[in-house]
PDB file of C-alpha atoms in Angstrom:
ATOM      1  CA  UNK A 555      21.456  74.633  88.731  1.00  0.00           C
ATOM      2  CA  UNK A 556      18.544  76.962  89.416  1.00  0.00           C
ATOM      3  CA  UNK A 557      16.046  77.312  92.234  1.00  0.00           C
ATOM      4  CA  UNK A 558      13.092  76.558  89.964  1.00  0.00           C
ATOM      5  CA  UNK A 559      14.729  73.370  88.640  1.00  0.00           C
ATOM      6  CA  UNK A 560      15.438  72.049  92.131  1.00  0.00           C
ATOM      7  CA  UNK A 561      11.938  72.881  93.376  1.00  0.00           C
ATOM      8  CA  UNK A 562      10.409  70.985  90.461  1.00  0.00           C
ATOM      9  CA  UNK A 563      12.623  67.963  91.075  1.00  0.00           C
ATOM     10  CA  UNK A 564      11.814  67.887  94.774  1.00  0.00           C
ATOM     11  CA  UNK A 565       8.076  68.019  94.088  1.00  0.00           C
ATOM     12  CA  UNK A 566       8.328  65.009  91.769  1.00  0.00           C
ATOM     13  CA  UNK A 567      10.520  62.582  93.693  1.00  0.00           C
ATOM     14  CA  UNK A 568      11.937  63.096  97.186  1.00  0.00           C
ATOM     15  CA  UNK A 569      14.296  60.098  96.978  1.00  0.00           C
ATOM     16  CA  UNK A 570      15.813  61.270  93.697  1.00  0.00           C
ATOM     17  CA  UNK A 571      16.136  64.787  95.037  1.00  0.00           C
ATOM     18  CA  UNK A 572      17.899  63.598  98.177  1.00  0.00           C
ATOM     19  CA  UNK A 573      20.292  61.464  96.135  1.00  0.00           C
ATOM     20  CA  UNK A 574      21.143  64.437  93.931  1.00  0.00           C
ATOM     21  CA  UNK A 575      21.996  66.679  96.885  1.00  0.00           C
ATOM     22  CA  UNK A 576      23.970  63.981  98.697  1.00  0.00           C
ATOM     23  CA  UNK A 577      25.977  63.134  95.576  1.00  0.00           C
ATOM     24  CA  UNK A 578      26.603  66.836  95.115  1.00  0.00           C
ATOM     25  CA  UNK A 579      27.864  67.115  98.703  1.00  0.00           C
ATOM     26  CA  UNK A 580      30.124  64.093  98.268  1.00  0.00           C
ATOM     27  CA  UNK A 581      31.689  65.800  95.260  1.00  0.00           C
ATOM     28  CA  UNK A 582      32.206  69.023  97.226  1.00  0.00           C
ATOM     29  CA  UNK A 583      33.963  67.168 100.039  1.00  0.00           C
ATOM     30  CA  UNK A 584      36.058  65.036  97.665  1.00  0.00           C
ATOM     31  CA  UNK A 585      37.307  68.016  95.660  1.00  0.00           C
ATOM     32  CA  UNK A 586      37.426  70.559  98.484  1.00  0.00           C
ATOM     33  CA  UNK A 587      41.232  70.755  98.659  1.00  0.00           C
ATOM     34  CA  UNK A 588      41.702  70.899  94.886  1.00  0.00           C
ATOM     35  CA  UNK A 589      39.091  73.575  94.175  1.00  0.00           C
ATOM     36  CA  UNK A 590      39.529  75.721  97.318  1.00  0.00           C
ATOM     37  CA  UNK A 591      35.899  76.821  96.994  1.00  0.00           C
ATOM     38  CA  UNK A 592      34.776  75.765 100.470  1.00  0.00           C
ATOM     39  CA  UNK A 593      36.587  76.363 103.741  1.00  0.00           C
ATOM     40  CA  UNK A 594      34.121  74.094 105.558  1.00  0.00           C
ATOM     41  CA  UNK A 595      31.232  71.951 104.367  1.00  0.00           C
ATOM     42  CA  UNK A 596      28.494  69.804 105.870  1.00  0.00           C
ATOM     43  CA  UNK A 597      29.200  66.112 106.267  1.00  0.00           C
ATOM     44  CA  UNK A 598      27.032  63.979 103.976  1.00  0.00           C
ATOM     45  CA  UNK A 599      25.243  62.389 106.950  1.00  0.00           C
ATOM     46  CA  UNK A 600      24.455  65.800 108.432  1.00  0.00           C
ATOM     47  CA  UNK A 601      22.988  66.975 105.124  1.00  0.00           C
ATOM     48  CA  UNK A 602      20.929  63.805 104.836  1.00  0.00           C
ATOM     49  CA  UNK A 603      19.435  64.453 108.277  1.00  0.00           C
ATOM     50  CA  UNK A 604      18.508  68.004 107.302  1.00  0.00           C
ATOM     51  CA  UNK A 605      16.832  66.820 104.092  1.00  0.00           C
ATOM     52  CA  UNK A 606      14.875  64.123 105.917  1.00  0.00           C
ATOM     53  CA  UNK A 607      13.744  66.618 108.570  1.00  0.00           C
ATOM     54  CA  UNK A 608      12.150  68.649 105.780  1.00  0.00           C
ATOM     55  CA  UNK A 609      10.307  65.774 104.122  1.00  0.00           C
ATOM     56  CA  UNK A 610       6.843  67.019 105.153  1.00  0.00           C
ATOM     57  CA  UNK A 611       7.518  70.741 104.811  1.00  0.00           C
ATOM     58  CA  UNK A 612       5.217  72.467 102.314  1.00  0.00           C
ATOM     59  CA  UNK A 613       6.758  74.639  99.567  1.00  0.00           C
ATOM     60  CA  UNK A 614       3.779  76.951  99.972  1.00  0.00           C
ATOM     61  CA  UNK A 615       4.874  77.676 103.539  1.00  0.00           C
ATOM     62  CA  UNK A 616       8.608  77.292 102.996  1.00  0.00           C
ATOM     63  CA  UNK A 617       9.415  78.708  99.529  1.00  0.00           C
ATOM     64  CA  UNK A 618      13.053  77.518  99.563  1.00  0.00           C
ATOM     65  CA  UNK A 619      12.517  74.162 101.249  1.00  0.00           C
ATOM     66  CA  UNK A 620      15.469  71.869 100.581  1.00  0.00           C
ATOM     67  CA  UNK A 621      17.322  74.385  98.403  1.00  0.00           C
ATOM     68  CA  UNK A 622      21.087  74.334  99.124  1.00  0.00           C
ATOM     69  CA  UNK A 623      23.082  77.534  99.399  1.00  0.00           C
ATOM     70  CA  UNK A 624      26.597  78.585 100.387  1.00  0.00           C
ATOM     71  CA  UNK A 625      27.765  81.450 102.596  1.00  0.00           C
ATOM     72  CA  UNK A 626      30.969  83.488 102.557  1.00  0.00           C
ATOM     73  CA  UNK A 627      33.050  82.703 105.610  1.00  0.00           C
ATOM     74  CA  UNK A 628      32.821  86.169 107.136  1.00  0.00           C
ATOM     75  CA  UNK A 629      29.051  85.701 107.659  1.00  0.00           C
ATOM     76  CA  UNK A 630      27.914  83.721 110.696  1.00  0.00           C
ATOM     77  CA  UNK A 631      26.118  80.409 110.236  1.00  0.00           C
ATOM     78  CA  UNK A 632      25.253  78.404 113.319  1.00  0.00           C
ATOM     79  CA  UNK A 633      27.005  75.043 113.246  1.00  0.00           C
ATOM     80  CA  UNK A 634      30.004  76.367 111.326  1.00  0.00           C
ATOM     81  CA  UNK A 635      33.101  78.266 112.386  1.00  0.00           C
ATOM     82  CA  UNK A 636      33.501  81.800 111.060  1.00  0.00           C
ATOM     83  CA  UNK A 637      37.119  82.298 109.963  1.00  0.00           C
ATOM     84  CA  UNK A 638      37.145  85.312 107.601  1.00  0.00           C
ATOM     85  CA  UNK A 639      39.870  83.203 105.923  1.00  0.00           C
ATOM     86  CA  UNK A 640      42.123  83.529 108.958  1.00  0.00           C
ATOM     87  CA  UNK A 641      42.340  80.332 111.076  1.00  0.00           C
ATOM     88  CA  UNK A 642      43.723  82.224 114.092  1.00  0.00           C
ATOM     89  CA  UNK A 643      40.719  84.569 114.024  1.00  0.00           C
ATOM     90  CA  UNK A 644      38.130  81.750 113.913  1.00  0.00           C
ATOM     91  CA  UNK A 645      35.205  81.622 116.324  1.00  0.00           C
ATOM     92  CA  UNK A 646      32.002  79.598 116.634  1.00  0.00           C
ATOM     93  CA  UNK A 647      28.891  81.800 116.502  1.00  0.00           C
ATOM     94  CA  UNK A 648      25.929  81.103 118.752  1.00  0.00           C
ATOM     95  CA  UNK A 649      23.458  82.035 116.027  1.00  0.00           C
ATOM     96  CA  UNK A 650      23.320  82.618 112.306  1.00  0.00           C
ATOM     97  CA  UNK A 651      23.458  86.056 110.742  1.00  0.00           C
ATOM     98  CA  UNK A 652      20.055  87.718 110.357  1.00  0.00           C
ATOM     99  CA  UNK A 653      19.946  87.170 106.590  1.00  0.00           C
ATOM    100  CA  UNK A 654      20.939  83.515 106.962  1.00  0.00           C
ATOM    101  CA  UNK A 655      18.178  83.035 109.552  1.00  0.00           C
ATOM    102  CA  UNK A 656      15.626  84.338 107.053  1.00  0.00           C
ATOM    103  CA  UNK A 657      16.822  81.913 104.382  1.00  0.00           C
ATOM    104  CA  UNK A 658      16.807  79.001 106.808  1.00  0.00           C
ATOM    105  CA  UNK A 659      13.305  79.987 107.933  1.00  0.00           C
ATOM    106  CA  UNK A 660      12.281  79.739 104.268  1.00  0.00           C
ATOM    107  CA  UNK A 661      13.626  76.164 104.196  1.00  0.00           C
ATOM    108  CA  UNK A 662      17.009  76.705 102.541  1.00  0.00           C
ATOM    109  CA  UNK A 663      19.967  74.594 103.734  1.00  0.00           C
ATOM    110  CA  UNK A 664      23.448  76.057 104.102  1.00  0.00           C
ATOM    111  CA  UNK A 665      25.811  73.333 102.866  1.00  0.00           C
ATOM    112  CA  UNK A 666      29.088  75.130 103.555  1.00  0.00           C
ATOM    113  CA  UNK A 667      31.193  78.235 104.158  1.00  0.00           C
ATOM    114  CA  UNK A 668      33.161  79.601 101.228  1.00  0.00           C
ATOM    115  CA  UNK A 669      36.708  80.820 100.653  1.00  0.00           C
ATOM    116  CA  UNK A 670      37.516  84.517 100.399  1.00  0.00           C
ATOM    117  CA  UNK A 671      40.268  87.109 100.371  1.00  0.00           C
ATOM    118  CA  UNK A 672      41.267  87.295 104.030  1.00  0.00           C
ATOM    119  CA  UNK A 673      39.148  89.743 106.054  1.00  0.00           C
ATOM    120  CA  UNK A 674      37.396  90.647 102.772  1.00  0.00           C
ATOM    121  CA  UNK A 675      40.398  92.743 101.798  1.00  0.00           C
ATOM    122  CA  UNK A 676      41.174  92.115  98.146  1.00  0.00           C
ATOM    123  CA  UNK A 677      39.401  91.952  94.807  1.00  0.00           C
ATOM    124  CA  UNK A 678      41.260  89.038  93.230  1.00  0.00           C
ATOM    125  CA  UNK A 679      40.362  85.909  95.222  1.00  0.00           C
ATOM    126  CA  UNK A 680      44.004  84.864  95.674  1.00  0.00           C
ATOM    127  CA  UNK A 681      44.687  86.320  99.143  1.00  0.00           C
ATOM    128  CA  UNK A 682      43.694  83.311 101.223  1.00  0.00           C
ATOM    129  CA  UNK A 683      45.694  80.809 103.275  1.00  0.00           C
ATOM    130  CA  UNK A 684      43.180  78.235 102.012  1.00  0.00           C
ATOM    131  CA  UNK A 685      44.461  78.642  98.453  1.00  0.00           C
ATOM    132  CA  UNK A 686      43.150  80.306  95.316  1.00  0.00           C
ATOM    133  CA  UNK A 687      39.576  79.399  94.463  1.00  0.00           C
ATOM    134  CA  UNK A 688      39.043  77.649  91.136  1.00  0.00           C
ATOM    135  CA  UNK A 689      37.211  79.727  88.540  1.00  0.00           C
ATOM    136  CA  UNK A 690      34.824  77.284  86.866  1.00  0.00           C
ATOM    137  CA  UNK A 691      33.855  79.763  84.179  1.00  0.00           C
ATOM    138  CA  UNK A 692      37.474  79.870  82.984  1.00  0.00           C
ATOM    139  CA  UNK A 693      40.093  77.951  84.999  1.00  0.00           C
ATOM    140  CA  UNK A 694      42.875  80.067  83.458  1.00  0.00           C
ATOM    141  CA  UNK A 695      41.481  83.190  85.146  1.00  0.00           C
ATOM    142  CA  UNK A 696      41.525  84.286  88.781  1.00  0.00           C
ATOM    143  CA  UNK A 697      38.087  83.998  90.424  1.00  0.00           C
ATOM    144  CA  UNK A 698      37.750  87.610  91.547  1.00  0.00           C
ATOM    145  CA  UNK A 699      37.286  88.607  95.143  1.00  0.00           C
ATOM    146  CA  UNK A 700      36.844  88.957  97.885  1.00  0.00           C
ATOM    147  CA  UNK A 701      33.777  86.670  97.654  1.00  0.00           C
ATOM    148  CA  UNK A 702      35.634  84.212  95.423  1.00  0.00           C
ATOM    149  CA  UNK A 703      34.291  80.982  96.880  1.00  0.00           C
ATOM    150  CA  UNK A 704      30.671  82.130  96.911  1.00  0.00           C
ATOM    151  CA  UNK A 705      30.854  82.948  93.212  1.00  0.00           C
ATOM    152  CA  UNK A 706      32.625  79.713  92.278  1.00  0.00           C
ATOM    153  CA  UNK A 707      30.147  77.611  94.272  1.00  0.00           C
ATOM    154  CA  UNK A 708      27.378  78.866  91.976  1.00  0.00           C
ATOM    155  CA  UNK A 709      29.435  78.712  88.777  1.00  0.00           C
ATOM    156  CA  UNK A 710      30.445  75.112  89.569  1.00  0.00           C
ATOM    157  CA  UNK A 711      26.775  74.178  89.948  1.00  0.00           C
ATOM    158  CA  UNK A 712      27.020  73.205  93.611  1.00  0.00           C
ATOM    159  CA  UNK A 713      24.326  75.670  94.677  1.00  0.00           C
ATOM    160  CA  UNK A 714      21.764  77.807  92.832  1.00  0.00           C
ATOM    161  CA  UNK A 715      22.621  80.863  94.921  1.00  0.00           C
ATOM    162  CA  UNK A 716      25.062  82.014  97.558  1.00  0.00           C
ATOM    163  CA  UNK A 717      25.784  84.916  99.872  1.00  0.00           C
ATOM    164  CA  UNK A 718      28.882  87.086  99.686  1.00  0.00           C
ATOM    165  CA  UNK A 719      29.718  90.588 100.808  1.00  0.00           C
ATOM    166  CA  UNK A 720      30.430  93.790  98.945  1.00  0.00           C
ATOM    167  CA  UNK A 721      32.199  96.835 100.342  1.00  0.00           C
ATOM    168  CA  UNK A 722      34.168  98.042  97.327  1.00  0.00           C
ATOM    169  CA  UNK A 723      33.256  95.437  94.713  1.00  0.00           C
ATOM    170  CA  UNK A 724      33.778  92.139  96.552  1.00  0.00           C
ATOM    171  CA  UNK A 725      30.451  90.776  95.327  1.00  0.00           C
ATOM    172  CA  UNK A 726      30.118  92.325  91.889  1.00  0.00           C
ATOM    173  CA  UNK A 727      33.678  91.651  90.708  1.00  0.00           C
ATOM    174  CA  UNK A 728      33.695  87.839  91.159  1.00  0.00           C
ATOM    175  CA  UNK A 729      30.203  87.771  89.649  1.00  0.00           C
ATOM    176  CA  UNK A 730      31.510  89.592  86.572  1.00  0.00           C
ATOM    177  CA  UNK A 731      34.599  87.359  86.408  1.00  0.00           C
ATOM    178  CA  UNK A 732      32.454  84.217  86.471  1.00  0.00           C
ATOM    179  CA  UNK A 733      29.465  85.211  84.308  1.00  0.00           C
ATOM    180  CA  UNK A 734      26.983  85.432  87.186  1.00  0.00           C
ATOM    181  CA  UNK A 735      24.377  87.849  88.470  1.00  0.00           C
ATOM    182  CA  UNK A 736      25.821  89.705  91.441  1.00  0.00           C
ATOM    183  CA  UNK A 737      23.582  92.000  93.482  1.00  0.00           C
ATOM    184  CA  UNK A 738      24.925  94.585  95.895  1.00  0.00           C
ATOM    185  CA  UNK A 739      21.786  95.976  97.548  1.00  0.00           C
ATOM    186  CA  UNK A 740      21.588  99.552  98.771  1.00  0.00           C
ATOM    187  CA  UNK A 741      23.099  99.836 102.258  1.00  0.00           C
ATOM    188  CA  UNK A 742      20.530  98.806 104.856  1.00  0.00           C
ATOM    189  CA  UNK A 743      18.308  96.742 102.556  1.00  0.00           C
ATOM    190  CA  UNK A 744      19.901  93.533 103.844  1.00  0.00           C
ATOM    191  CA  UNK A 745      20.925  93.359 107.488  1.00  0.00           C
ATOM    192  CA  UNK A 746      24.621  92.965 108.280  1.00  0.00           C
ATOM    193  CA  UNK A 747      24.050  91.583 111.775  1.00  0.00           C
ATOM    194  CA  UNK A 748      26.360  88.572 112.031  1.00  0.00           C
ATOM    195  CA  UNK A 749      28.877  89.890 109.496  1.00  0.00           C
ATOM    196  CA  UNK A 750      32.571  90.362 110.319  1.00  0.00           C
ATOM    197  CA  UNK A 751      33.057  94.036 109.522  1.00  0.00           C
ATOM    198  CA  UNK A 752      35.463  95.219 106.842  1.00  0.00           C
ATOM    199  CA  UNK A 753      34.213  98.804 106.715  1.00  0.00           C
ATOM    200  CA  UNK A 754      31.008  98.816 108.724  1.00  0.00           C
ATOM    201  CA  UNK A 755      29.441 101.966 107.275  1.00  0.00           C
ATOM    202  CA  UNK A 756      29.750 100.540 103.757  1.00  0.00           C
ATOM    203  CA  UNK A 757      29.556  96.748 104.132  1.00  0.00           C
ATOM    204  CA  UNK A 758      26.683  94.995 102.363  1.00  0.00           C
ATOM    205  CA  UNK A 759      25.735  91.338 102.122  1.00  0.00           C
ATOM    206  CA  UNK A 760      25.536  90.454  98.435  1.00  0.00           C
ATOM    207  CA  UNK A 761      23.783  87.760  96.412  1.00  0.00           C
ATOM    208  CA  UNK A 762      25.119  85.477  93.672  1.00  0.00           C
ATOM    209  CA  UNK A 763      22.871  83.557  91.266  1.00  0.00           C
ATOM    210  CA  UNK A 764      22.814  82.360  87.688  1.00  0.00           C
ATOM    211  CA  UNK A 765      19.896  84.573  86.699  1.00  0.00           C
ATOM    212  CA  UNK A 766      17.939  87.615  87.828  1.00  0.00           C
ATOM    213  CA  UNK A 767      14.875  85.591  88.801  1.00  0.00           C
ATOM    214  CA  UNK A 768      16.752  83.560  91.419  1.00  0.00           C
ATOM    215  CA  UNK A 769      18.666  86.595  92.670  1.00  0.00           C
ATOM    216  CA  UNK A 770      15.393  88.514  92.944  1.00  0.00           C
ATOM    217  CA  UNK A 771      13.752  85.676  94.873  1.00  0.00           C
ATOM    218  CA  UNK A 772      16.565  85.651  97.434  1.00  0.00           C
ATOM    219  CA  UNK A 773      16.545  89.453  97.701  1.00  0.00           C
ATOM    220  CA  UNK A 774      12.801  89.510  98.308  1.00  0.00           C
ATOM    221  CA  UNK A 775      13.041  86.899 101.083  1.00  0.00           C
ATOM    222  CA  UNK A 776      15.950  88.559 102.877  1.00  0.00           C
ATOM    223  CA  UNK A 777      15.107  92.262 102.719  1.00  0.00           C
ATOM    224  CA  UNK A 778      13.570  92.590 106.165  1.00  0.00           C
ATOM    225  CA  UNK A 779      14.043  95.200 108.885  1.00  0.00           C
ATOM    226  CA  UNK A 780      16.483  94.194 111.629  1.00  0.00           C
ATOM    227  CA  UNK A 781      16.261  96.172 114.856  1.00  0.00           C
ATOM    228  CA  UNK A 782      19.813  95.107 115.797  1.00  0.00           C
ATOM    229  CA  UNK A 783      21.350  96.724 112.708  1.00  0.00           C
ATOM    230  CA  UNK A 784      21.518 100.521 112.968  1.00  0.00           C
ATOM    231  CA  UNK A 785      21.693 100.778 109.168  1.00  0.00           C
ATOM    232  CA  UNK A 786      18.667  98.561 108.556  1.00  0.00           C
ATOM    233  CA  UNK A 787      15.830 100.255 106.683  1.00  0.00           C
ATOM    234  CA  UNK A 788      12.209 100.254 107.757  1.00  0.00           C
ATOM    235  CA  UNK A 789      10.725  99.687 104.343  1.00  0.00           C
ATOM    236  CA  UNK A 790       8.657  97.109 102.472  1.00  0.00           C
ATOM    237  CA  UNK A 791      10.529  94.013 101.250  1.00  0.00           C
ATOM    238  CA  UNK A 792      12.427  94.409  97.990  1.00  0.00           C
ATOM    239  CA  UNK A 793      10.568  93.040  94.995  1.00  0.00           C
ATOM    240  CA  UNK A 794      12.365  92.507  91.716  1.00  0.00           C
ATOM    241  CA  UNK A 795       9.976  93.535  88.975  1.00  0.00           C
ATOM    242  CA  UNK A 796      12.347  93.389  86.041  1.00  0.00           C
ATOM    243  CA  UNK A 797      12.972  96.247  83.695  1.00  0.00           C
ATOM    244  CA  UNK A 798      14.425  97.243  80.362  1.00  0.00           C
ATOM    245  CA  UNK A 799      16.597 100.267  81.232  1.00  0.00           C
ATOM    246  CA  UNK A 800      20.336  99.859  81.778  1.00  0.00           C
ATOM    247  CA  UNK A 801      22.697 102.614  82.900  1.00  0.00           C
ATOM    248  CA  UNK A 802      26.238 102.714  81.515  1.00  0.00           C
ATOM    249  CA  UNK A 803      29.080 105.229  81.998  1.00  0.00           C
ATOM    250  CA  UNK A 804      29.616 108.054  79.551  1.00  0.00           C
ATOM    251  CA  UNK A 805      32.180 107.302  76.882  1.00  0.00           C
ATOM    252  CA  UNK A 806      34.395 109.965  78.424  1.00  0.00           C
ATOM    253  CA  UNK A 807      34.383 107.979  81.700  1.00  0.00           C
ATOM    254  CA  UNK A 808      35.591 104.747  80.131  1.00  0.00           C
ATOM    255  CA  UNK A 809      39.157 103.489  80.488  1.00  0.00           C
ATOM    256  CA  UNK A 810      40.345 100.353  78.725  1.00  0.00           C
ATOM    257  CA  UNK A 811      44.078 100.944  79.275  1.00  0.00           C
ATOM    258  CA  UNK A 812      44.908 100.045  75.690  1.00  0.00           C
ATOM    259  CA  UNK A 813      43.044  96.718  75.746  1.00  0.00           C
ATOM    260  CA  UNK A 814      41.197  96.928  72.435  1.00  0.00           C
ATOM    261  CA  UNK A 815      39.773  93.419  72.695  1.00  0.00           C
ATOM    262  CA  UNK A 816      38.070  94.316  75.968  1.00  0.00           C
ATOM    263  CA  UNK A 817      36.744  97.553  74.515  1.00  0.00           C
ATOM    264  CA  UNK A 818      35.350  95.685  71.502  1.00  0.00           C
ATOM    265  CA  UNK A 819      33.681  93.137  73.776  1.00  0.00           C
ATOM    266  CA  UNK A 820      32.091  95.974  75.762  1.00  0.00           C
ATOM    267  CA  UNK A 821      30.759  97.659  72.607  1.00  0.00           C
ATOM    268  CA  UNK A 822      29.405  94.356  71.318  1.00  0.00           C
ATOM    269  CA  UNK A 823      27.616  93.754  74.613  1.00  0.00           C
ATOM    270  CA  UNK A 824      25.889  97.128  74.453  1.00  0.00           C
ATOM    271  CA  UNK A 825      24.771  96.423  70.905  1.00  0.00           C
ATOM    272  CA  UNK A 826      23.412  93.007  71.854  1.00  0.00           C
ATOM    273  CA  UNK A 827      21.444  94.563  74.710  1.00  0.00           C
ATOM    274  CA  UNK A 828      19.957  97.143  72.353  1.00  0.00           C
ATOM    275  CA  UNK A 829      18.954  94.373  69.966  1.00  0.00           C
ATOM    276  CA  UNK A 830      17.260  92.571  72.874  1.00  0.00           C
ATOM    277  CA  UNK A 831      15.122  95.656  73.522  1.00  0.00           C
ATOM    278  CA  UNK A 832      16.978  97.241  76.411  1.00  0.00           C
ATOM    279  CA  UNK A 833      17.205 101.020  76.611  1.00  0.00           C
ATOM    280  CA  UNK A 834      20.803 102.087  77.239  1.00  0.00           C
ATOM    281  CA  UNK A 835      21.096 105.297  79.220  1.00  0.00           C
ATOM    282  CA  UNK A 836      24.478 106.943  79.701  1.00  0.00           C
ATOM    283  CA  UNK A 837      25.282 108.475  83.095  1.00  0.00           C
ATOM    284  CA  UNK A 838      28.238 110.426  84.435  1.00  0.00           C
ATOM    285  CA  UNK A 839      30.239 107.952  86.494  1.00  0.00           C
ATOM    286  CA  UNK A 840      32.565 110.610  87.954  1.00  0.00           C
ATOM    287  CA  UNK A 841      30.843 110.932  91.383  1.00  0.00           C
ATOM    288  CA  UNK A 842      31.101 107.162  91.850  1.00  0.00           C
ATOM    289  CA  UNK A 843      34.799 107.189  91.024  1.00  0.00           C
ATOM    290  CA  UNK A 844      35.314 109.995  93.527  1.00  0.00           C
ATOM    291  CA  UNK A 845      33.468 108.010  96.195  1.00  0.00           C
ATOM    292  CA  UNK A 846      35.607 104.947  95.455  1.00  0.00           C
ATOM    293  CA  UNK A 847      38.720 107.078  95.857  1.00  0.00           C
ATOM    294  CA  UNK A 848      37.615 107.918  99.401  1.00  0.00           C
ATOM    295  CA  UNK A 849      37.525 104.215 100.194  1.00  0.00           C
ATOM    296  CA  UNK A 850      41.144 103.669  99.219  1.00  0.00           C
ATOM    297  CA  UNK A 851      42.651 107.097  99.844  1.00  0.00           C
ATOM    298  CA  UNK A 852      40.411 108.723 102.436  1.00  0.00           C
ATOM    299  CA  UNK A 853      38.739 108.322 105.831  1.00  0.00           C
ATOM    300  CA  UNK A 854      37.337 104.871 105.134  1.00  0.00           C
ATOM    301  CA  UNK A 855      40.870 103.467 105.147  1.00  0.00           C
ATOM    302  CA  UNK A 856      40.965 104.167 108.888  1.00  0.00           C
ATOM    303  CA  UNK A 857      37.606 102.476 109.367  1.00  0.00           C
ATOM    304  CA  UNK A 858      38.816  99.394 107.526  1.00  0.00           C
ATOM    305  CA  UNK A 859      41.924  99.219 109.696  1.00  0.00           C
ATOM    306  CA  UNK A 860      39.839  99.679 112.843  1.00  0.00           C
ATOM    307  CA  UNK A 861      37.815  96.569 111.968  1.00  0.00           C
ATOM    308  CA  UNK A 862      40.769  94.154 112.305  1.00  0.00           C
ATOM    309  CA  UNK A 863      43.721  96.385 113.196  1.00  0.00           C
ATOM    310  CA  UNK A 864      43.977  95.221 116.809  1.00  0.00           C
ATOM    311  CA  UNK A 865      43.989  91.568 115.739  1.00  0.00           C
ATOM    312  CA  UNK A 866      46.693  92.251 113.138  1.00  0.00           C
ATOM    313  CA  UNK A 867      48.845  94.037 115.722  1.00  0.00           C
ATOM    314  CA  UNK A 868      48.505  91.167 118.188  1.00  0.00           C
ATOM    315  CA  UNK A 869      48.955  88.375 115.608  1.00  0.00           C
ATOM    316  CA  UNK A 870      51.216  89.727 112.850  1.00  0.00           C
ATOM    317  CA  UNK A 871      52.503  86.246 111.987  1.00  0.00           C
ATOM    318  CA  UNK A 872      48.951  84.900 111.551  1.00  0.00           C
ATOM    319  CA  UNK A 873      47.875  87.320 108.838  1.00  0.00           C
ATOM    320  CA  UNK A 874      48.097  86.327 105.188  1.00  0.00           C
ATOM    321  CA  UNK A 875      49.982  88.941 103.178  1.00  0.00           C
TER     322      UNK A 875
END
């Protein structure tokens, strides 16, 4: 499922388009407990009302009119609870997060909130009281986290794009595990107003899609200045213009831990990219590794604990370990 495909279908036949989305939502609700992708999802009747309310909306004015998307459940969406995968923590927001508001203003419809590693702490997608999210790319593999449900919702074909978060890899890792495009924008490009903090000075809202064109479309529509976010950047909207240069770590930076099959797959990928015309440029990855070390063994550990530490102290039996 891609944005362009859905837009074309909607333009041709509204009734067929509505039936497709409603059938899709019925499937989500029917398989919700088996797949553990969604924590909450719109009722079919509620989705039908939203689609009908958009019948006369022009794609020229609303570029994502009628396009369904999913949102990680640590990002506020009006009409849904925000749980951060912790039922005892749940609250009902009065408004959607800034980025969600921009997507809704463009006509997109949030069809549900997705599963995640609790409080966005974890990179595996298995640390949730709502169960482990199904990996549709390979059901024998874990989905990756912490934005597991947002990745799986796209891989399963329920939505053409979704929102996750990325502090230490929570968006890029499940994207890699499920053969998706995962974008972690530079801090401040996308507002984090309406996001449950994990490590506020590093948190970013991330984007999942099946291809760069869709991911770029979403990034362009959501990269707006937000006066309520102290990290938000006063800059022109992001525009994805494509490119043919790809940065990879120096060979001396690479660690495969004895997994020769993985190393061979990596080498083959680089060769395929060269054959496709991409220029591969090696960079020293050491400074990035050192920065990551600070996140797990430095001052940012305290910031992460500050985000939910008081709740954990007051509700130790409600936290998923």
